[in-house]
C-alpha cells in the first residue's frame, strides 16, 4: 500500500510576530471542568498575570482555537447527570459565553464542536447551532465553524482543526501505536492521518454522515498546522513541515 502522504516543501513563516493559543475539551457543565485553571488561562491571555516575559507573550496572542467538547452535554451516556453541575445544555453554553467574553476583543476565537457538543454525533459535524448557544453568536470576535474545518489566518497560515473522535478507533486498529503508546501520544495518530490524507480512514468504525459529491474528511489541502483534541493530552510534534 502506497499512502498519498502530506508534505510541505518548507515551514511557513511570517514577517510579523503573532501567536496562536490552542485548547479544547473544556467539558463545561461537568463537575470535572477545571474552571479555576481555565479562568487563570483567560487572565494570562488578558495580560493580567504572569512575569514580564509571559505577559509579553500573551500580548502577541491574536487567535484562540478551541477544538471541541466545549461543553459536557446532556444524555451523552447513562447516569451522566451524576457527574454534571450544570444539567441543561443551554445553560452549559451560557457558562461558555460567560467565560469567553472575558477574553480581550482583539483575540479572534475559533470554535469547532466535538461529540459532547449540541450537534449530531456523526462526522462531519456542523457548527454549534444558535438555538443552543445564542450568547456565542453575539460575540464579534468569536467564529463558530464545523468539525473538521480549515481556517486561514493572517500570513496565509492554514489551520486544520479536527476534534478527533476517530483517534480512539485508529489506536484500536494499529497495534504499533496501541501497544507502544496507547492514548498518551495523539500526534502519532495525527501523523497516520496525514500519511493517508484522511481524518477518519477506518470505514465502518465511525459514525459518518455521507455526502454525495465529496468526502469532507479527506485532507485535500495540506495545512500548516493541524490541531486535534479528544484525548485530553497536550503534545506538539512536526511531520514533513506540518505542525501537529
JSON list of C-alpha atoms in Angstrom, two decimals:
[
{"chain": "A", "resi": 1, "resn": "UNK", "atom": "CA", "xyz": [0.00, 0.00, 0.00]},
{"chain": "A", "resi": 2, "resn": "UNK", "atom": "CA", "xyz": [1.39, 3.39, -1.00]},
{"chain": "A", "resi": 3, "resn": "UNK", "atom": "CA", "xyz": [-0.09, 6.24, 1.00]},
{"chain": "A", "resi": 4, "resn": "UNK", "atom": "CA", "xyz": [-0.59, 9.66, -0.63]},
{"chain": "A", "resi": 5, "resn": "UNK", "atom": "CA", "xyz": [1.23, 11.35, 2.29]},
{"chain": "A", "resi": 6, "resn": "UNK", "atom": "CA", "xyz": [1.24, 15.05, 3.17]},
{"chain": "A", "resi": 7, "resn": "UNK", "atom": "CA", "xyz": [4.35, 17.15, 2.65]},
{"chain": "A", "resi": 8, "resn": "UNK", "atom": "CA", "xyz": [5.07, 20.87, 2.74]},
{"chain": "A", "resi": 9, "resn": "UNK", "atom": "CA", "xyz": [8.27, 21.88, 1.00]},
{"chain": "A", "resi": 10, "resn": "UNK", "atom": "CA", "xyz": [9.04, 24.29, 3.81]},
{"chain": "A", "resi": 11, "resn": "UNK", "atom": "CA", "xyz": [7.58, 25.60, 7.04]},
{"chain": "A", "resi": 12, "resn": "UNK", "atom": "CA", "xyz": [5.62, 28.80, 6.60]},
{"chain": "A", "resi": 13, "resn": "UNK", "atom": "CA", "xyz": [6.96, 31.90, 8.32]},
{"chain": "A", "resi": 14, "resn": "UNK", "atom": "CA", "xyz": [5.53, 35.41, 8.57]},
{"chain": "A", "resi": 15, "resn": "UNK", "atom": "CA", "xyz": [7.28, 38.77, 8.65]},
{"chain": "A", "resi": 16, "resn": "UNK", "atom": "CA", "xyz": [5.28, 39.76, 11.76]},
{"chain": "A", "resi": 17, "resn": "UNK", "atom": "CA", "xyz": [5.15, 38.30, 15.25]},
{"chain": "A", "resi": 18, "resn": "UNK", "atom": "CA", "xyz": [1.77, 36.89, 16.28]},
{"chain": "A", "resi": 19, "resn": "UNK", "atom": "CA", "xyz": [0.84, 33.90, 18.42]},
{"chain": "A", "resi": 20, "resn": "UNK", "atom": "CA", "xyz": [-1.94, 31.31, 18.34]},
{"chain": "A", "resi": 21, "resn": "UNK", "atom": "CA", "xyz": [-3.25, 29.65, 21.51]},
{"chain": "A", "resi": 22, "resn": "UNK", "atom": "CA", "xyz": [-4.85, 26.22, 21.35]},
{"chain": "A", "resi": 23, "resn": "UNK", "atom": "CA", "xyz": [-7.13, 24.48, 23.83]},
{"chain": "A", "resi": 24, "resn": "UNK", "atom": "CA", "xyz": [-10.03, 22.05, 23.84]},
{"chain": "A", "resi": 25, "resn": "UNK", "atom": "CA", "xyz": [-12.07, 19.57, 25.85]},
{"chain": "A", "resi": 26, "resn": "UNK", "atom": "CA", "xyz": [-13.25, 22.09, 28.42]},
{"chain": "A", "resi": 27, "resn": "UNK", "atom": "CA", "xyz": [-16.36, 19.97, 29.10]},
{"chain": "A", "resi": 28, "resn": "UNK", "atom": "CA", "xyz": [-18.10, 22.91, 30.75]},
{"chain": "A", "resi": 29, "resn": "UNK", "atom": "CA", "xyz": [-21.02, 21.66, 32.82]},
{"chain": "A", "resi": 30, "resn": "UNK", "atom": "CA", "xyz": [-19.08, 18.68, 34.11]},
{"chain": "A", "resi": 31, "resn": "UNK", "atom": "CA", "xyz": [-18.04, 18.56, 37.76]},
{"chain": "A", "resi": 32, "resn": "UNK", "atom": "CA", "xyz": [-14.56, 17.85, 36.39]},
{"chain": "A", "resi": 33, "resn": "UNK", "atom": "CA", "xyz": [-14.33, 21.11, 34.40]},
{"chain": "A", "resi": 34, "resn": "UNK", "atom": "CA", "xyz": [-11.19, 22.90, 35.62]},
{"chain": "A", "resi": 35, "resn": "UNK", "atom": "CA", "xyz": [-12.86, 26.31, 35.90]},
{"chain": "A", "resi": 36, "resn": "UNK", "atom": "CA", "xyz": [-10.27, 27.88, 38.21]},
{"chain": "A", "resi": 37, "resn": "UNK", "atom": "CA", "xyz": [-7.43, 26.83, 35.89]},
{"chain": "A", "resi": 38, "resn": "UNK", "atom": "CA", "xyz": [-9.24, 27.96, 32.74]},
{"chain": "A", "resi": 39, "resn": "UNK", "atom": "CA", "xyz": [-10.01, 31.36, 34.26]},
{"chain": "A", "resi": 40, "resn": "UNK", "atom": "CA", "xyz": [-6.31, 31.64, 35.09]},
{"chain": "A", "resi": 41, "resn": "UNK", "atom": "CA", "xyz": [-5.57, 30.94, 31.42]},
{"chain": "A", "resi": 42, "resn": "UNK", "atom": "CA", "xyz": [-8.03, 33.72, 30.45]},
{"chain": "A", "resi": 43, "resn": "UNK", "atom": "CA", "xyz": [-6.32, 36.08, 32.91]},
{"chain": "A", "resi": 44, "resn": "UNK", "atom": "CA", "xyz": [-2.97, 35.24, 31.29]},
{"chain": "A", "resi": 45, "resn": "UNK", "atom": "CA", "xyz": [-4.40, 35.92, 27.80]},
{"chain": "A", "resi": 46, "resn": "UNK", "atom": "CA", "xyz": [-5.53, 39.33, 29.05]},
{"chain": "A", "resi": 47, "resn": "UNK", "atom": "CA", "xyz": [-2.06, 40.10, 30.41]},
{"chain": "A", "resi": 48, "resn": "UNK", "atom": "CA", "xyz": [-3.30, 40.21, 34.00]},
{"chain": "A", "resi": 49, "resn": "UNK", "atom": "CA", "xyz": [-0.98, 37.54, 35.42]},
{"chain": "A", "resi": 50, "resn": "UNK", "atom": "CA", "xyz": [2.49, 36.19, 34.76]},
{"chain": "A", "resi": 51, "resn": "UNK", "atom": "CA", "xyz": [6.01, 37.54, 34.77]},
{"chain": "A", "resi": 52, "resn": "UNK", "atom": "CA", "xyz": [7.23, 40.13, 32.28]},
{"chain": "A", "resi": 53, "resn": "UNK", "atom": "CA", "xyz": [8.14, 37.53, 29.64]},
{"chain": "A", "resi": 54, "resn": "UNK", "atom": "CA", "xyz": [4.78, 35.71, 29.99]},
{"chain": "A", "resi": 55, "resn": "UNK", "atom": "CA", "xyz": [2.79, 38.94, 29.77]},
{"chain": "A", "resi": 56, "resn": "UNK", "atom": "CA", "xyz": [4.74, 39.97, 26.67]},
{"chain": "A", "resi": 57, "resn": "UNK", "atom": "CA", "xyz": [3.90, 36.59, 25.08]},
{"chain": "A", "resi": 58, "resn": "UNK", "atom": "CA", "xyz": [0.21, 36.92, 25.98]},
{"chain": "A", "resi": 59, "resn": "UNK", "atom": "CA", "xyz": [0.02, 40.32, 24.27]},
{"chain": "A", "resi": 60, "resn": "UNK", "atom": "CA", "xyz": [1.08, 38.67, 20.99]},
{"chain": "A", "resi": 61, "resn": "UNK", "atom": "CA", "xyz": [-1.76, 36.11, 21.02]},
{"chain": "A", "resi": 62, "resn": "UNK", "atom": "CA", "xyz": [-4.18, 37.01, 18.23]},
{"chain": "A", "resi": 63, "resn": "UNK", "atom": "CA", "xyz": [-6.07, 33.72, 17.86]},
{"chain": "A", "resi": 64, "resn": "UNK", "atom": "CA", "xyz": [-7.54, 31.14, 20.22]},
{"chain": "A", "resi": 65, "resn": "UNK", "atom": "CA", "xyz": [-8.58, 27.82, 18.67]},
{"chain": "A", "resi": 66, "resn": "UNK", "atom": "CA", "xyz": [-10.92, 25.66, 20.79]},
{"chain": "A", "resi": 67, "resn": "UNK", "atom": "CA", "xyz": [-11.11, 22.20, 19.23]},
{"chain": "A", "resi": 68, "resn": "UNK", "atom": "CA", "xyz": [-14.37, 20.75, 20.51]},
{"chain": "A", "resi": 69, "resn": "UNK", "atom": "CA", "xyz": [-16.14, 19.26, 23.53]},
{"chain": "A", "resi": 70, "resn": "UNK", "atom": "CA", "xyz": [-16.66, 22.79, 24.76]},
{"chain": "A", "resi": 71, "resn": "UNK", "atom": "CA", "xyz": [-19.50, 21.53, 26.99]},
{"chain": "A", "resi": 72, "resn": "UNK", "atom": "CA", "xyz": [-20.08, 18.13, 28.56]},
{"chain": "A", "resi": 73, "resn": "UNK", "atom": "CA", "xyz": [-23.58, 17.92, 27.08]},
{"chain": "A", "resi": 74, "resn": "UNK", "atom": "CA", "xyz": [-26.62, 16.13, 28.47]},
{"chain": "A", "resi": 75, "resn": "UNK", "atom": "CA", "xyz": [-27.60, 12.50, 27.95]},
{"chain": "A", "resi": 76, "resn": "UNK", "atom": "CA", "xyz": [-24.27, 11.54, 26.42]},
{"chain": "A", "resi": 77, "resn": "UNK", "atom": "CA", "xyz": [-24.06, 8.35, 28.47]},
{"chain": "A", "resi": 78, "resn": "UNK", "atom": "CA", "xyz": [-26.12, 6.59, 31.21]},
{"chain": "A", "resi": 79, "resn": "UNK", "atom": "CA", "xyz": [-26.30, 8.47, 34.53]},
{"chain": "A", "resi": 80, "resn": "UNK", "atom": "CA", "xyz": [-24.27, 11.38, 33.17]},
{"chain": "A", "resi": 81, "resn": "UNK", "atom": "CA", "xyz": [-26.37, 13.70, 35.36]},
{"chain": "A", "resi": 82, "resn": "UNK", "atom": "CA", "xyz": [-24.48, 12.37, 38.39]},
{"chain": "A", "resi": 83, "resn": "UNK", "atom": "CA", "xyz": [-21.33, 14.00, 37.01]},
{"chain": "A", "resi": 84, "resn": "UNK", "atom": "CA", "xyz": [-22.85, 17.34, 35.97]},
{"chain": "A", "resi": 85, "resn": "UNK", "atom": "CA", "xyz": [-23.11, 20.56, 37.95]},
{"chain": "A", "resi": 86, "resn": "UNK", "atom": "CA", "xyz": [-24.96, 22.25, 35.06]},
{"chain": "A", "resi": 87, "resn": "UNK", "atom": "CA", "xyz": [-27.70, 19.90, 33.87]},
{"chain": "A", "resi": 88, "resn": "UNK", "atom": "CA", "xyz": [-29.15, 21.90, 30.95]},
{"chain": "A", "resi": 89, "resn": "UNK", "atom": "CA", "xyz": [-27.36, 22.18, 27.63]},
{"chain": "A", "resi": 90, "resn": "UNK", "atom": "CA", "xyz": [-28.30, 25.84, 27.04]},
{"chain": "A", "resi": 91, "resn": "UNK", "atom": "CA", "xyz": [-27.05, 26.77, 30.50]},
{"chain": "A", "resi": 92, "resn": "UNK", "atom": "CA", "xyz": [-23.77, 24.99, 29.79]},
{"chain": "A", "resi": 93, "resn": "UNK", "atom": "CA", "xyz": [-23.29, 27.19, 26.71]},
{"chain": "A", "resi": 94, "resn": "UNK", "atom": "CA", "xyz": [-24.27, 30.24, 28.75]},
{"chain": "A", "resi": 95, "resn": "UNK", "atom": "CA", "xyz": [-21.34, 29.37, 31.01]},
{"chain": "A", "resi": 96, "resn": "UNK", "atom": "CA", "xyz": [-19.06, 29.08, 27.94]},
{"chain": "A", "resi": 97, "resn": "UNK", "atom": "CA", "xyz": [-20.19, 32.55, 26.87]},
{"chain": "A", "resi": 98, "resn": "UNK", "atom": "CA", "xyz": [-19.73, 33.95, 30.38]},
{"chain": "A", "resi": 99, "resn": "UNK", "atom": "CA", "xyz": [-16.10, 32.79, 30.38]},
{"chain": "A", "resi": 100, "resn": "UNK", "atom": "CA", "xyz": [-15.08, 33.51, 26.79]},
{"chain": "A", "resi": 101, "resn": "UNK", "atom": "CA", "xyz": [-16.46, 37.06, 26.79]},
{"chain": "A", "resi": 102, "resn": "UNK", "atom": "CA", "xyz": [-13.86, 37.88, 29.46]},
{"chain": "A", "resi": 103, "resn": "UNK", "atom": "CA", "xyz": [-11.14, 37.46, 26.80]},
{"chain": "A", "resi": 104, "resn": "UNK", "atom": "CA", "xyz": [-9.91, 40.70, 25.25]},
{"chain": "A", "resi": 105, "resn": "UNK", "atom": "CA", "xyz": [-11.70, 41.53, 22.00]},
{"chain": "A", "resi": 106, "resn": "UNK", "atom": "CA", "xyz": [-8.63, 41.64, 19.76]},
{"chain": "A", "resi": 107, "resn": "UNK", "atom": "CA", "xyz": [-8.24, 37.85, 20.18]},
{"chain": "A", "resi": 108, "resn": "UNK", "atom": "CA", "xyz": [-10.16, 36.01, 17.45]},
{"chain": "A", "resi": 109, "resn": "UNK", "atom": "CA", "xyz": [-11.76, 32.87, 18.94]},
{"chain": "A", "resi": 110, "resn": "UNK", "atom": "CA", "xyz": [-12.47, 29.95, 16.60]},
{"chain": "A", "resi": 111, "resn": "UNK", "atom": "CA", "xyz": [-14.60, 27.09, 17.94]},
{"chain": "A", "resi": 112, "resn": "UNK", "atom": "CA", "xyz": [-15.45, 23.75, 16.38]},
{"chain": "A", "resi": 113, "resn": "UNK", "atom": "CA", "xyz": [-17.71, 21.13, 18.02]},
{"chain": "A", "resi": 114, "resn": "UNK", "atom": "CA", "xyz": [-16.92, 17.68, 19.38]},
{"chain": "A", "resi": 115, "resn": "UNK", "atom": "CA", "xyz": [-19.16, 14.73, 20.15]},
{"chain": "A", "resi": 116, "resn": "UNK", "atom": "CA", "xyz": [-20.20, 16.24, 23.51]},
{"chain": "A", "resi": 117, "resn": "UNK", "atom": "CA", "xyz": [-21.44, 19.46, 21.85]},
{"chain": "A", "resi": 118, "resn": "UNK", "atom": "CA", "xyz": [-25.02, 20.10, 20.74]},
{"chain": "A", "resi": 119, "resn": "UNK", "atom": "CA", "xyz": [-24.59, 18.70, 17.23]},
{"chain": "A", "resi": 120, "resn": "UNK", "atom": "CA", "xyz": [-25.12, 15.31, 15.60]},
{"chain": "A", "resi": 121, "resn": "UNK", "atom": "CA", "xyz": [-22.56, 12.67, 16.58]},
{"chain": "A", "resi": 122, "resn": "UNK", "atom": "CA", "xyz": [-21.75, 11.61, 13.01]},
{"chain": "A", "resi": 123, "resn": "UNK", "atom": "CA", "xyz": [-18.85, 13.30, 11.25]},
{"chain": "A", "resi": 124, "resn": "UNK", "atom": "CA", "xyz": [-18.53, 15.82, 9.74]},
{"chain": "A", "resi": 125, "resn": "UNK", "atom": "CA", "xyz": [-20.32, 17.94, 12.33]},
{"chain": "A", "resi": 126, "resn": "UNK", "atom": "CA", "xyz": [-21.98, 21.27, 11.67]},
{"chain": "A", "resi": 127, "resn": "UNK", "atom": "CA", "xyz": [-21.17, 24.38, 13.69]},
{"chain": "A", "resi": 128, "resn": "UNK", "atom": "CA", "xyz": [-22.84, 24.67, 17.10]},
{"chain": "A", "resi": 129, "resn": "UNK", "atom": "CA", "xyz": [-26.38, 26.00, 16.39]},
{"chain": "A", "resi": 130, "resn": "UNK", "atom": "CA", "xyz": [-27.58, 29.39, 17.59]},
{"chain": "A", "resi": 131, "resn": "UNK", "atom": "CA", "xyz": [-30.59, 27.87, 19.39]},
{"chain": "A", "resi": 132, "resn": "UNK", "atom": "CA", "xyz": [-28.21, 26.27, 21.93]},
{"chain": "A", "resi": 133, "resn": "UNK", "atom": "CA", "xyz": [-25.52, 28.94, 22.15]},
{"chain": "A", "resi": 134, "resn": "UNK", "atom": "CA", "xyz": [-27.14, 32.30, 21.42]},
{"chain": "A", "resi": 135, "resn": "UNK", "atom": "CA", "xyz": [-24.62, 34.22, 23.52]},
{"chain": "A", "resi": 136, "resn": "UNK", "atom": "CA", "xyz": [-21.70, 32.99, 21.44]},
{"chain": "A", "resi": 137, "resn": "UNK", "atom": "CA", "xyz": [-23.36, 34.35, 18.29]},
{"chain": "A", "resi": 138, "resn": "UNK", "atom": "CA", "xyz": [-23.36, 37.83, 19.87]},
{"chain": "A", "resi": 139, "resn": "UNK", "atom": "CA", "xyz": [-19.57, 37.94, 20.19]},
{"chain": "A", "resi": 140, "resn": "UNK", "atom": "CA", "xyz": [-17.95, 39.82, 17.30]},
{"chain": "A", "resi": 141, "resn": "UNK", "atom": "CA", "xyz": [-14.57, 38.16, 17.83]},
{"chain": "A", "resi": 142, "resn": "UNK", "atom": "CA", "xyz": [-15.91, 34.59, 18.00]},
{"chain": "A", "resi": 143, "resn": "UNK", "atom": "CA", "xyz": [-16.33, 32.32, 14.98]},
{"chain": "A", "resi": 144, "resn": "UNK", "atom": "CA", "xyz": [-18.22, 29.02, 15.08]},
{"chain": "A", "resi": 145, "resn": "UNK", "atom": "CA", "xyz": [-17.07, 26.53, 12.46]},
{"chain": "A", "resi": 146, "resn": "UNK", "atom": "CA", "xyz": [-17.70, 22.91, 11.50]},
{"chain": "A", "resi": 147, "resn": "UNK", "atom": "CA", "xyz": [-15.72, 19.85, 12.59]},
{"chain": "A", "resi": 148, "resn": "UNK", "atom": "CA", "xyz": [-13.41, 19.46, 10.75]},
{"chain": "A", "resi": 149, "resn": "UNK", "atom": "CA", "xyz": [-12.67, 22.96, 9.49]},
{"chain": "A", "resi": 150, "resn": "UNK", "atom": "CA", "xyz": [-9.80, 24.54, 7.58]},
{"chain": "A", "resi": 151, "resn": "UNK", "atom": "CA", "xyz": [-9.22, 28.11, 8.76]},
{"chain": "A", "resi": 152, "resn": "UNK", "atom": "CA", "xyz": [-6.81, 30.55, 7.11]},
{"chain": "A", "resi": 153, "resn": "UNK", "atom": "CA", "xyz": [-5.38, 33.28, 9.32]},
{"chain": "A", "resi": 154, "resn": "UNK", "atom": "CA", "xyz": [-3.01, 36.22, 8.92]},
{"chain": "A", "resi": 155, "resn": "UNK", "atom": "CA", "xyz": [0.08, 35.45, 6.90]},
{"chain": "A", "resi": 156, "resn": "UNK", "atom": "CA", "xyz": [-1.66, 32.74, 4.89]},
{"chain": "A", "resi": 157, "resn": "UNK", "atom": "CA", "xyz": [-1.32, 30.10, 7.63]},
{"chain": "A", "resi": 158, "resn": "UNK", "atom": "CA", "xyz": [-3.83, 27.28, 7.14]},
{"chain": "A", "resi": 159, "resn": "UNK", "atom": "CA", "xyz": [-5.01, 25.65, 10.38]},
{"chain": "A", "resi": 160, "resn": "UNK", "atom": "CA", "xyz": [-6.91, 22.36, 10.11]},
{"chain": "A", "resi": 161, "resn": "UNK", "atom": "CA", "xyz": [-8.93, 21.83, 13.27]},
{"chain": "A", "resi": 162, "resn": "UNK", "atom": "CA", "xyz": [-10.50, 18.44, 13.97]},
{"chain": "A", "resi": 163, "resn": "UNK", "atom": "CA", "xyz": [-11.86, 17.34, 17.33]},
{"chain": "A", "resi": 164, "resn": "UNK", "atom": "CA", "xyz": [-10.54, 13.84, 16.83]},
{"chain": "A", "resi": 165, "resn": "UNK", "atom": "CA", "xyz": [-13.27, 11.28, 17.54]},
{"chain": "A", "resi": 166, "resn": "UNK", "atom": "CA", "xyz": [-11.55, 8.85, 15.15]},
{"chain": "A", "resi": 167, "resn": "UNK", "atom": "CA", "xyz": [-8.31, 8.85, 17.18]},
{"chain": "A", "resi": 168, "resn": "UNK", "atom": "CA", "xyz": [-9.59, 6.16, 19.57]},
{"chain": "A", "resi": 169, "resn": "UNK", "atom": "CA", "xyz": [-10.60, 3.83, 16.75]},
{"chain": "A", "resi": 170, "resn": "UNK", "atom": "CA", "xyz": [-7.30, 4.32, 14.89]},
{"chain": "A", "resi": 171, "resn": "UNK", "atom": "CA", "xyz": [-5.40, 3.42, 18.07]},
{"chain": "A", "resi": 172, "resn": "UNK", "atom": "CA", "xyz": [-7.56, 0.29, 18.39]},
{"chain": "A", "resi": 173, "resn": "UNK", "atom": "CA", "xyz": [-6.71, -0.76, 14.83]},
{"chain": "A", "resi": 174, "resn": "UNK", "atom": "CA", "xyz": [-2.95, -0.03, 14.88]},
{"chain": "A", "resi": 175, "resn": "UNK", "atom": "CA", "xyz": [-1.09, -2.41, 17.24]},
{"chain": "A", "resi": 176, "resn": "UNK", "atom": "CA", "xyz": [2.16, -0.44, 16.94]},
{"chain": "A", "resi": 177, "resn": "UNK", "atom": "CA", "xyz": [0.50, 2.65, 18.43]},
{"chain": "A", "resi": 178, "resn": "UNK", "atom": "CA", "xyz": [-1.86, 0.80, 20.78]},
{"chain": "A", "resi": 179, "resn": "UNK", "atom": "CA", "xyz": [0.89, -1.30, 22.39]},
{"chain": "A", "resi": 180, "resn": "UNK", "atom": "CA", "xyz": [3.74, 1.24, 22.46]},
{"chain": "A", "resi": 181, "resn": "UNK", "atom": "CA", "xyz": [1.89, 4.49, 23.15]},
{"chain": "A", "resi": 182, "resn": "UNK", "atom": "CA", "xyz": [-1.77, 3.81, 23.93]},
{"chain": "A", "resi": 183, "resn": "UNK", "atom": "CA", "xyz": [-3.63, 7.11, 24.27]},
{"chain": "A", "resi": 184, "resn": "UNK", "atom": "CA", "xyz": [-0.62, 9.05, 25.54]},
{"chain": "A", "resi": 185, "resn": "UNK", "atom": "CA", "xyz": [0.70, 10.27, 22.17]},
{"chain": "A", "resi": 186, "resn": "UNK", "atom": "CA", "xyz": [-2.08, 11.60, 19.92]},
{"chain": "A", "resi": 187, "resn": "UNK", "atom": "CA", "xyz": [0.39, 13.13, 17.45]},
{"chain": "A", "resi": 188, "resn": "UNK", "atom": "CA", "xyz": [1.41, 9.57, 16.47]},
{"chain": "A", "resi": 189, "resn": "UNK", "atom": "CA", "xyz": [-2.19, 9.11, 15.27]},
{"chain": "A", "resi": 190, "resn": "UNK", "atom": "CA", "xyz": [-2.32, 12.52, 13.57]},
{"chain": "A", "resi": 191, "resn": "UNK", "atom": "CA", "xyz": [0.82, 11.55, 11.64]},
{"chain": "A", "resi": 192, "resn": "UNK", "atom": "CA", "xyz": [-1.04, 8.50, 10.30]},
{"chain": "A", "resi": 193, "resn": "UNK", "atom": "CA", "xyz": [-3.97, 10.74, 9.30]},
{"chain": "A", "resi": 194, "resn": "UNK", "atom": "CA", "xyz": [-1.58, 12.95, 7.34]},
{"chain": "A", "resi": 195, "resn": "UNK", "atom": "CA", "xyz": [0.03, 9.95, 5.65]},
{"chain": "A", "resi": 196, "resn": "UNK", "atom": "CA", "xyz": [-3.39, 8.76, 4.49]},
{"chain": "A", "resi": 197, "resn": "UNK", "atom": "CA", "xyz": [-4.68, 12.29, 3.77]},
{"chain": "A", "resi": 198, "resn": "UNK", "atom": "CA", "xyz": [-7.85, 11.36, 5.67]},
{"chain": "A", "resi": 199, "resn": "UNK", "atom": "CA", "xyz": [-9.06, 12.20, 9.18]},
{"chain": "A", "resi": 200, "resn": "UNK", "atom": "CA", "xyz": [-11.11, 9.04, 9.67]},
{"chain": "A", "resi": 201, "resn": "UNK", "atom": "CA", "xyz": [-9.76, 6.28, 7.44]},
{"chain": "A", "resi": 202, "resn": "UNK", "atom": "CA", "xyz": [-11.49, 3.47, 9.36]},
{"chain": "A", "resi": 203, "resn": "UNK", "atom": "CA", "xyz": [-14.60, 2.70, 7.33]},
{"chain": "A", "resi": 204, "resn": "UNK", "atom": "CA", "xyz": [-17.43, 1.20, 9.36]},
{"chain": "A", "resi": 205, "resn": "UNK", "atom": "CA", "xyz": [-16.00, 2.00, 12.80]},
{"chain": "A", "resi": 206, "resn": "UNK", "atom": "CA", "xyz": [-17.13, 5.65, 12.96]},
{"chain": "A", "resi": 207, "resn": "UNK", "atom": "CA", "xyz": [-20.49, 7.38, 12.71]},
{"chain": "A", "resi": 208, "resn": "UNK", "atom": "CA", "xyz": [-20.33, 9.11, 9.35]},
{"chain": "A", "resi": 209, "resn": "UNK", "atom": "CA", "xyz": [-22.72, 11.48, 7.55]},
{"chain": "A", "resi": 210, "resn": "UNK", "atom": "CA", "xyz": [-22.28, 10.73, 3.81]},
{"chain": "A", "resi": 211, "resn": "UNK", "atom": "CA", "xyz": [-22.08, 13.50, 1.23]},
{"chain": "A", "resi": 212, "resn": "UNK", "atom": "CA", "xyz": [-22.84, 12.78, -2.41]},
{"chain": "A", "resi": 213, "resn": "UNK", "atom": "CA", "xyz": [-20.13, 14.87, -4.07]},
{"chain": "A", "resi": 214, "resn": "UNK", "atom": "CA", "xyz": [-17.17, 14.95, -1.69]},
{"chain": "A", "resi": 215, "resn": "UNK", "atom": "CA", "xyz": [-15.80, 13.29, 1.44]},
{"chain": "A", "resi": 216, "resn": "UNK", "atom": "CA", "xyz": [-15.25, 16.18, 3.90]},
{"chain": "A", "resi": 217, "resn": "UNK", "atom": "CA", "xyz": [-12.84, 14.06, 5.96]},
{"chain": "A", "resi": 218, "resn": "UNK", "atom": "CA", "xyz": [-10.28, 13.99, 3.14]},
{"chain": "A", "resi": 219, "resn": "UNK", "atom": "CA", "xyz": [-7.29, 16.28, 3.75]},
{"chain": "A", "resi": 220, "resn": "UNK", "atom": "CA", "xyz": [-7.29, 17.76, 0.25]},
{"chain": "A", "resi": 221, "resn": "UNK", "atom": "CA", "xyz": [-5.42, 20.96, 1.18]},
{"chain": "A", "resi": 222, "resn": "UNK", "atom": "CA", "xyz": [-2.28, 20.34, 3.24]},
{"chain": "A", "resi": 223, "resn": "UNK", "atom": "CA", "xyz": [-2.38, 22.57, 6.34]},
{"chain": "A", "resi": 224, "resn": "UNK", "atom": "CA", "xyz": [0.50, 24.38, 8.01]},
{"chain": "A", "resi": 225, "resn": "UNK", "atom": "CA", "xyz": [-0.93, 23.38, 11.38]},
{"chain": "A", "resi": 226, "resn": "UNK", "atom": "CA", "xyz": [-3.30, 20.58, 12.40]},
{"chain": "A", "resi": 227, "resn": "UNK", "atom": "CA", "xyz": [-4.91, 20.81, 15.85]},
{"chain": "A", "resi": 228, "resn": "UNK", "atom": "CA", "xyz": [-6.87, 17.99, 17.47]},
{"chain": "A", "resi": 229, "resn": "UNK", "atom": "CA", "xyz": [-8.36, 17.30, 20.90]},
{"chain": "A", "resi": 230, "resn": "UNK", "atom": "CA", "xyz": [-10.43, 14.43, 22.37]},
{"chain": "A", "resi": 231, "resn": "UNK", "atom": "CA", "xyz": [-7.51, 12.66, 24.12]},
{"chain": "A", "resi": 232, "resn": "UNK", "atom": "CA", "xyz": [-7.11, 15.22, 26.92]},
{"chain": "A", "resi": 233, "resn": "UNK", "atom": "CA", "xyz": [-3.38, 15.36, 26.20]},
{"chain": "A", "resi": 234, "resn": "UNK", "atom": "CA", "xyz": [-1.09, 18.26, 25.34]},
{"chain": "A", "resi": 235, "resn": "UNK", "atom": "CA", "xyz": [1.50, 17.26, 22.76]},
{"chain": "A", "resi": 236, "resn": "UNK", "atom": "CA", "xyz": [3.39, 19.01, 19.96]},
{"chain": "A", "resi": 237, "resn": "UNK", "atom": "CA", "xyz": [5.29, 17.46, 17.08]},
{"chain": "A", "resi": 238, "resn": "UNK", "atom": "CA", "xyz": [6.12, 18.11, 13.44]},
{"chain": "A", "resi": 239, "resn": "UNK", "atom": "CA", "xyz": [5.71, 15.95, 10.34]},
{"chain": "A", "resi": 240, "resn": "UNK", "atom": "CA", "xyz": [7.02, 16.98, 6.91]},
{"chain": "A", "resi": 241, "resn": "UNK", "atom": "CA", "xyz": [6.98, 20.66, 8.00]},
{"chain": "A", "resi": 242, "resn": "UNK", "atom": "CA", "xyz": [3.39, 20.38, 9.29]},
{"chain": "A", "resi": 243, "resn": "UNK", "atom": "CA", "xyz": [2.97, 21.37, 12.93]},
{"chain": "A", "resi": 244, "resn": "UNK", "atom": "CA", "xyz": [0.81, 18.90, 14.85]}
]
